Short mmCIF file of C-alpha atoms in Angstrom, two decimals:
data_model
loop_
_atom_site.label_atom_id
_atom_site.label_comp_id
_atom_site.label_asym_id
_atom_site.label_seq_id
_atom_site.Cartn_x
_atom_site.Cartn_y
_atom_site.Cartn_z
CA MET A 1 0.00 0.00 0.00
CA ILE A 2 2.78 2.43 0.96
CA GLU A 3 4.68 1.54 -2.21
CA ASP A 4 1.58 2.34 -4.33
CA ILE A 5 1.15 5.75 -2.64
CA VAL A 6 4.83 6.54 -3.16
CA SER A 7 4.66 5.53 -6.84
CA ARG A 8 1.58 7.68 -7.49
CA HIS A 9 3.12 10.64 -5.69
CA ARG A 10 6.35 10.32 -7.68
CA ALA A 11 4.36 10.28 -10.91
CA ILE A 12 2.42 13.40 -9.87
CA THR A 13 5.65 15.15 -8.86
CA THR A 14 7.29 14.30 -12.20
CA ARG A 15 4.35 15.71 -14.16
CA ALA A 16 4.45 18.86 -12.03
CA ILE A 17 8.14 19.37 -12.77
CA VAL A 18 7.54 19.05 -16.52
CA ALA A 19 4.61 21.47 -16.43
CA ASP A 20 6.62 23.95 -14.40
CA SER A 21 9.51 23.90 -16.89
CA LEU A 22 7.08 24.95 -19.66
CA THR A 23 5.77 27.95 -17.73
CA PHE A 24 8.97 28.98 -16.01
CA SER A 25 9.82 31.93 -18.34
CA GLU A 26 6.41 32.90 -19.70
CA ASP A 27 5.81 36.03 -17.61
CA LYS A 28 6.51 37.69 -14.30
CA GLY A 29 4.05 35.41 -12.58
CA ALA A 30 6.37 32.49 -13.34
CA ARG A 31 8.65 33.53 -10.47
CA ARG A 32 5.81 33.17 -8.02
CA MET A 33 4.88 29.81 -9.51
CA THR A 34 8.49 28.69 -9.14
CA ARG A 35 8.51 29.62 -5.43
CA ILE A 36 5.24 27.76 -4.90
CA HIS A 37 6.57 24.76 -6.78
CA ALA A 38 9.81 24.79 -4.78
CA LYS A 39 7.76 24.57 -1.60
CA GLY A 40 5.89 21.68 -3.17
CA LEU A 41 9.15 19.86 -3.89
CA VAL A 42 10.21 20.26 -0.27
CA VAL A 43 6.90 18.78 0.88
CA SER A 44 7.32 15.96 -1.64
CA ALA A 45 10.82 15.19 -0.39
CA LEU A 46 9.60 15.07 3.20
CA PHE A 47 6.70 12.83 2.19
CA LEU A 48 8.98 10.41 0.35
CA ALA A 49 11.44 10.32 3.24
CA LEU A 50 8.61 9.60 5.68
CA THR A 51 7.07 6.82 3.61
CA THR A 52 10.47 5.28 2.91
CA SER A 53 11.26 5.16 6.62
CA ILE A 54 7.88 3.56 7.33
CA ALA A 55 8.38 0.98 4.58
CA SER A 56 11.80 -0.04 5.93
CA ALA A 57 11.16 0.22 9.67
CA SER A 58 12.84 -3.10 10.48
CA THR A 59 15.95 -3.27 12.66
CA VAL A 60 18.89 -5.14 11.13
CA ILE A 61 21.02 -7.32 13.42
CA ASP A 62 24.25 -7.59 11.43
CA LEU A 63 26.03 -10.94 11.87
CA THR A 64 28.05 -10.73 8.66
CA LYS A 65 31.35 -10.22 10.51
CA ALA A 66 33.17 -13.04 12.26
CA GLY A 67 32.23 -13.24 15.94
CA ALA A 68 29.45 -10.62 15.77
CA THR A 69 27.03 -10.93 18.69
CA ALA A 70 23.71 -9.36 19.71
CA ASN A 71 21.46 -9.63 22.75
CA GLU A 72 17.88 -8.62 21.90
CA THR A 73 14.34 -9.14 23.18
CA GLY A 74 11.91 -11.25 21.18
CA ALA A 75 8.17 -10.77 20.81
CA PHE A 76 7.59 -13.72 23.16
CA GLY A 77 9.88 -15.75 25.42
CA GLY A 78 12.16 -13.00 26.70
CA ASN A 79 15.62 -12.03 25.54
CA PHE A 80 17.68 -14.10 23.12
CA ILE A 81 21.29 -14.07 22.00
CA VAL A 82 22.64 -14.59 18.48
CA GLN A 83 26.31 -15.02 17.62
CA GLN A 84 28.11 -15.55 14.35
CA THR A 85 30.20 -18.67 14.68
CA THR A 86 32.17 -21.31 12.85
CA ILE A 87 32.64 -24.55 14.71
CA PRO A 88 36.18 -25.97 14.73
CA SER A 89 36.09 -29.39 13.06
CA THR A 90 38.34 -32.25 14.10
CA GLY A 91 37.64 -34.23 10.96
CA SER A 92 34.28 -35.47 12.26
CA GLU A 93 30.92 -33.81 11.80
CA VAL A 94 29.70 -32.14 14.97
CA ILE A 95 26.14 -30.97 14.28
CA ASP A 96 22.93 -32.95 14.63
CA SER A 97 20.71 -31.35 11.98
CA PHE A 98 16.95 -31.55 12.41
CA VAL A 99 15.51 -29.40 9.59
CA ARG A 100 16.81 -28.18 6.24
CA LEU A 101 15.11 -25.52 4.12
CA LYS A 102 15.87 -25.42 0.40
CA ALA A 103 15.75 -22.23 -1.67
CA GLU A 104 16.41 -24.08 -4.96
CA GLY A 105 18.89 -21.37 -6.00
CA CYS A 106 16.15 -18.74 -6.40
CA GLU A 107 16.06 -15.39 -4.63
CA ARG A 108 12.91 -15.74 -2.62
CA SER A 109 11.36 -16.33 0.78
CA VAL A 110 11.62 -19.81 2.33
CA GLU A 111 10.06 -21.21 5.50
CA GLY A 112 9.53 -24.45 7.37
CA TYR A 113 9.78 -26.45 10.59
CA ASN A 114 11.05 -29.83 11.77
CA THR A 115 8.76 -32.82 12.27
CA ASP A 116 8.35 -36.54 11.58
CA PHE A 117 4.93 -35.82 10.08
CA ARG A 118 4.52 -36.34 6.34
CA PRO A 119 3.71 -34.76 3.95
CA LEU A 120 5.71 -31.66 4.86
CA GLN A 121 4.01 -28.29 4.51
CA PHE A 122 6.53 -25.70 3.38
CA ASP A 123 10.07 -25.64 1.94
CA GLU A 124 11.58 -28.40 4.09
CA ALA A 125 13.85 -31.09 2.62
CA LYS A 126 11.79 -34.27 2.36
CA SER A 127 14.45 -36.71 3.54
CA PRO A 128 13.89 -37.90 7.14
CA GLN A 129 17.66 -37.65 7.54
CA LEU A 130 17.39 -33.88 7.08
CA THR A 131 13.95 -33.05 8.55
CA HIS A 132 12.82 -34.90 11.65
CA SER A 133 11.73 -34.60 15.29
CA LEU A 134 13.92 -33.23 18.08
CA LEU A 135 13.78 -34.00 21.81
CA LEU A 136 14.29 -31.14 24.23
CA SER A 137 16.82 -33.30 26.07
CA ASP A 138 19.00 -33.21 22.93
CA VAL A 139 19.18 -29.40 22.96
CA PRO A 140 22.28 -28.29 24.95
CA VAL A 141 21.94 -25.97 27.94
CA VAL A 142 24.53 -23.18 28.10
CA ASN A 143 24.94 -20.82 31.04
CA ILE A 144 25.65 -17.22 30.02
CA ASP A 145 26.06 -14.53 32.67
CA GLY A 146 24.15 -16.65 35.22
CA THR A 147 21.21 -17.49 32.93
CA ASN A 148 20.59 -20.85 31.29
CA TYR A 149 19.88 -20.86 27.56
CA ARG A 150 19.03 -23.58 25.04
CA GLN A 151 21.50 -23.51 22.17
CA PHE A 152 20.62 -24.01 18.50
CA VAL A 153 22.98 -23.90 15.50
CA LEU A 154 22.15 -22.48 12.07
CA GLU A 155 24.22 -23.66 9.11
CA LEU A 156 24.10 -21.99 5.68
CA GLY A 157 25.17 -23.43 2.34
CA PRO A 158 26.69 -20.65 0.20
CA GLY A 159 25.34 -20.13 -3.32
CA ALA A 160 27.25 -19.50 -6.55
CA GLY A 161 27.83 -15.72 -6.42
CA ASP A 162 28.77 -13.02 -3.94
CA LYS A 163 25.20 -11.70 -3.73
CA SER A 164 23.88 -15.18 -2.99
CA LYS A 165 25.87 -15.38 0.25
CA ILE A 166 23.82 -12.78 2.16
CA VAL A 167 20.39 -13.72 3.54
CA SER A 168 17.87 -12.32 6.03
CA LEU A 169 16.43 -14.36 8.89
CA ASN A 170 13.06 -12.75 9.65
CA GLN A 171 11.18 -15.15 11.90
CA VAL A 172 11.85 -17.88 14.46
CA GLN A 173 9.10 -19.57 16.46
CA ILE A 174 9.64 -22.49 18.83
CA PHE A 175 6.95 -24.85 20.12
CA LEU A 176 6.74 -27.90 22.40
CA ARG A 177 4.51 -30.96 22.01
CA ASP A 178 4.44 -34.44 23.57
CA SER A 179 4.89 -36.25 20.23
CA GLY A 180 7.38 -36.04 17.37
CA ASP A 181 4.91 -35.94 14.48
CA LEU A 182 3.20 -32.59 14.94
CA GLY A 183 1.65 -31.20 11.76
CA GLY A 184 -1.18 -28.90 10.80
CA ALA A 185 0.61 -25.57 11.01
CA PHE A 186 -1.43 -22.68 9.70
CA THR A 187 -0.51 -19.10 8.91
CA GLN A 188 -2.02 -16.65 11.35
CA PHE A 189 -0.44 -13.71 9.51
CA PRO A 190 1.08 -14.16 6.03
CA VAL A 191 4.37 -12.67 4.96
CA THR A 192 4.05 -9.26 3.27
CA LYS A 193 6.53 -6.80 1.81
CA THR A 194 6.98 -5.21 5.23
CA THR A 195 5.95 -7.82 7.84
CA PRO A 196 7.13 -11.34 8.73
CA PRO A 197 4.79 -14.33 8.88
CA VAL A 198 3.41 -15.79 12.11
CA ILE A 199 2.24 -19.41 12.34
CA ALA A 200 0.34 -21.51 14.86
CA PHE A 201 -0.71 -25.15 15.07
CA VAL A 202 -4.21 -26.57 14.87
CA ASP A 203 -3.24 -28.98 17.66
CA PRO A 204 -4.46 -27.33 20.90
CA PHE A 205 -1.92 -29.18 23.05
CA SER A 206 1.18 -27.59 21.51
CA SER A 207 2.74 -24.77 23.51
CA GLU A 208 4.65 -21.83 22.07
CA VAL A 209 7.97 -21.12 23.78
CA PHE A 210 9.56 -18.34 21.75
CA GLN A 211 8.69 -15.92 18.96
CA LEU A 212 11.20 -13.58 17.36
CA ASN A 213 8.69 -11.19 15.74
CA THR A 214 5.03 -10.32 15.53
CA ASN A 215 3.51 -9.26 12.19
CA ASN A 216 4.76 -5.70 12.65
CA PRO A 217 6.81 -3.57 10.22
CA SER A 218 9.13 -2.75 13.13
CA PHE A 219 10.55 -6.27 13.14
CA LEU A 220 14.03 -7.65 13.78
CA GLN A 221 15.82 -9.14 10.78
CA ILE A 222 19.13 -10.93 11.19
CA LYS A 223 21.59 -10.37 8.35
CA LEU A 224 23.74 -13.46 7.75
CA ASN A 225 26.75 -14.19 5.55
CA ALA A 226 26.94 -17.75 4.23
CA ALA A 227 30.51 -17.14 3.04
CA LEU A 228 31.65 -17.43 6.66
CA SER A 229 30.72 -21.15 6.63
CA SER A 230 32.58 -24.00 4.97
CA GLN A 231 32.60 -27.79 4.96
CA SER A 232 35.62 -27.84 7.25
CA LYS A 233 34.12 -25.16 9.52
CA PRO A 234 30.36 -25.72 9.61
CA GLY A 235 27.83 -23.54 11.36
CA ASN A 236 27.04 -19.87 10.86
CA MET A 237 25.02 -18.70 13.87
CA PHE A 238 24.29 -19.74 17.42
CA LEU A 239 20.79 -18.94 18.66
CA TYR A 240 20.36 -18.95 22.44
CA VAL A 241 16.79 -19.05 23.81
CA ARG A 242 16.12 -18.78 27.53
CA ASP A 243 15.63 -22.15 29.20
CA ASP A 244 13.09 -20.70 31.63
CA ALA A 245 10.82 -19.98 28.64
CA PHE A 246 10.83 -23.74 27.95
CA GLN A 247 10.21 -24.53 31.61
CA THR A 248 7.28 -22.11 31.76
CA ALA A 249 5.68 -23.80 28.73
CA ILE A 250 6.21 -27.23 30.29
CA ALA A 251 4.70 -26.16 33.62
CA GLY A 252 1.59 -24.86 31.87
CA ASN A 253 0.94 -27.97 29.75
CA PRO A 254 -0.03 -31.22 31.54
CA PHE A 255 0.93 -33.23 28.44
CA LEU A 256 4.57 -32.14 28.68
CA GLN A 257 5.47 -33.53 32.10
CA ASP A 258 7.42 -36.56 30.83
CA PRO A 259 10.94 -35.55 29.65
CA ALA A 260 10.93 -38.53 27.29
CA ASN A 261 8.04 -36.92 25.41
CA GLN A 262 9.09 -33.28 25.19
CA TYR A 263 9.58 -32.52 21.50
CA VAL A 264 10.85 -29.23 20.11
CA TYR A 265 9.54 -27.67 16.88
CA LEU A 266 11.49 -24.80 15.36
CA TYR A 267 9.86 -22.78 12.58
CA SER A 268 11.87 -20.18 10.67
CA GLN A 269 11.48 -17.90 7.67
CA PHE A 270 14.28 -16.43 5.54
CA GLY A 271 14.64 -14.13 2.56
CA ARG A 272 12.76 -11.39 0.79
CA PRO A 273 10.09 -10.44 1.57
CA PRO A 274 10.04 -9.08 4.18
CA GLY A 275 13.82 -9.00 4.67
CA HIS A 276 16.22 -6.96 2.59
CA TRP A 277 18.18 -9.97 1.33
CA GLY A 278 16.62 -12.85 -0.58
CA SER A 279 17.44 -16.48 0.08
CA LYS A 280 19.77 -17.57 -2.74
CA VAL A 281 21.93 -19.77 -0.55
CA ARG A 282 21.78 -23.51 -1.29
CA PHE A 283 20.13 -24.31 2.02
CA GLU A 284 19.41 -23.12 5.56
CA GLU A 285 19.81 -25.90 8.11
CA TRP A 286 19.09 -25.91 11.85
CA GLY A 287 20.74 -28.31 14.26
CA VAL A 288 22.18 -28.82 17.73
CA LEU A 289 25.65 -29.76 18.86
CA LYS A 290 26.03 -33.48 19.35
CA SER A 291 27.92 -32.96 22.62
CA ALA A 292 27.51 -30.18 25.14
CA PRO A 293 29.78 -27.16 24.62
CA ASN A 294 32.51 -26.20 27.04
CA PRO A 295 31.43 -23.83 29.83
CA VAL A 296 30.96 -20.29 28.61
CA PRO A 297 32.59 -17.37 30.48
CA GLU A 298 30.17 -15.04 32.21
CA PRO A 299 30.63 -11.68 30.48
CA SER A 300 28.76 -8.53 31.42
CA THR A 301 25.92 -7.47 29.18
CA VAL A 302 28.07 -4.78 27.55
CA ALA A 303 30.98 -7.14 27.02
CA LEU A 304 28.61 -9.71 25.56
CA ALA A 305 27.37 -7.26 22.97
CA LEU A 306 30.84 -6.03 22.04
CA THR A 307 33.11 -9.04 22.23
CA GLY A 308 30.93 -12.11 21.73
CA LEU A 309 30.72 -15.26 23.78
CA GLY A 310 34.26 -16.54 23.50
CA THR A 311 35.69 -19.62 21.87
CA PHE A 312 34.05 -23.04 22.06
CA GLY A 313 35.63 -26.43 21.73
CA PHE A 314 33.48 -29.23 20.42
CA VAL A 315 33.82 -32.91 19.81
CA GLY A 316 31.38 -35.53 18.62
CA LEU A 317 29.63 -36.77 15.55
CA ARG A 318 26.65 -35.52 13.63
CA ARG A 319 23.76 -37.86 14.24
CA ARG A 320 21.97 -38.85 11.06
CA ARG A 321 18.92 -41.03 11.00
CA THR A 322 19.47 -44.18 9.02
CA SER A 323 16.11 -45.82 9.37
CA GLN A 324 14.94 -44.37 6.03
CA ALA A 325 16.70 -43.06 2.93
#
């Protein structure tokens, strides 16, 4: 809607400029017309600046530099931490992937979530080795500055060109359910040119734990650089979500009292719209570390934002399901 108003106003302004150039030197009254038109151009410039700022009201969290870190507050579930990372590899794979989204080499928006349910709903890879259920007990707990967080890893597969290496992450939602085959997600608010999507599940016994954004133009978008990942150094971003948000959801849902049946569902949406950078990477893949990370130092909030979370050492293997091809 804003883009249509801007386009119409630009067209009107262009016609006014042409008309004014024809009458500029006709008579003495042209000087007065010029002054009036100049005022009109000032108003037009202010109008365009205002509408442009409204159309691009999102806040960019820039993780395109090695080690970049941010501590922000989500729409639901409290504060979260994101950190650009590459995981040192010892020759063995270290990430247990649970959902892969495929952009098929096209600059567009992609979305999806992990589950054992079939058929899949969005842009998830169909292989059960790449998209499957995840137990909460398999998600590492990391203590940062006295607070426990659940740690997730995002891995990006770079595309063919320089422009294909940058992508926007515009939405993350996390849910809990007592089974690994949750399906029936529906879109509460669809993605638009200026707002991220928001989903929910038909199943009334699923509980939402975390939500990065509402459907508001003033959303957070995370700018990522796939070129910082490689086969020898996988990973691209750590996402830390407060553990007490998970515990609150568990306490409020009688179906989630058995730790053996606490399944995590992570939905995410990348690309343009509504982000500034389309998804032309080969894939976006979420996972968890196979083994728990080393203890993290307890930096102050300021130090956390400026210097990152330190260096991790990891060992282990990437778990891949072999029950189905």
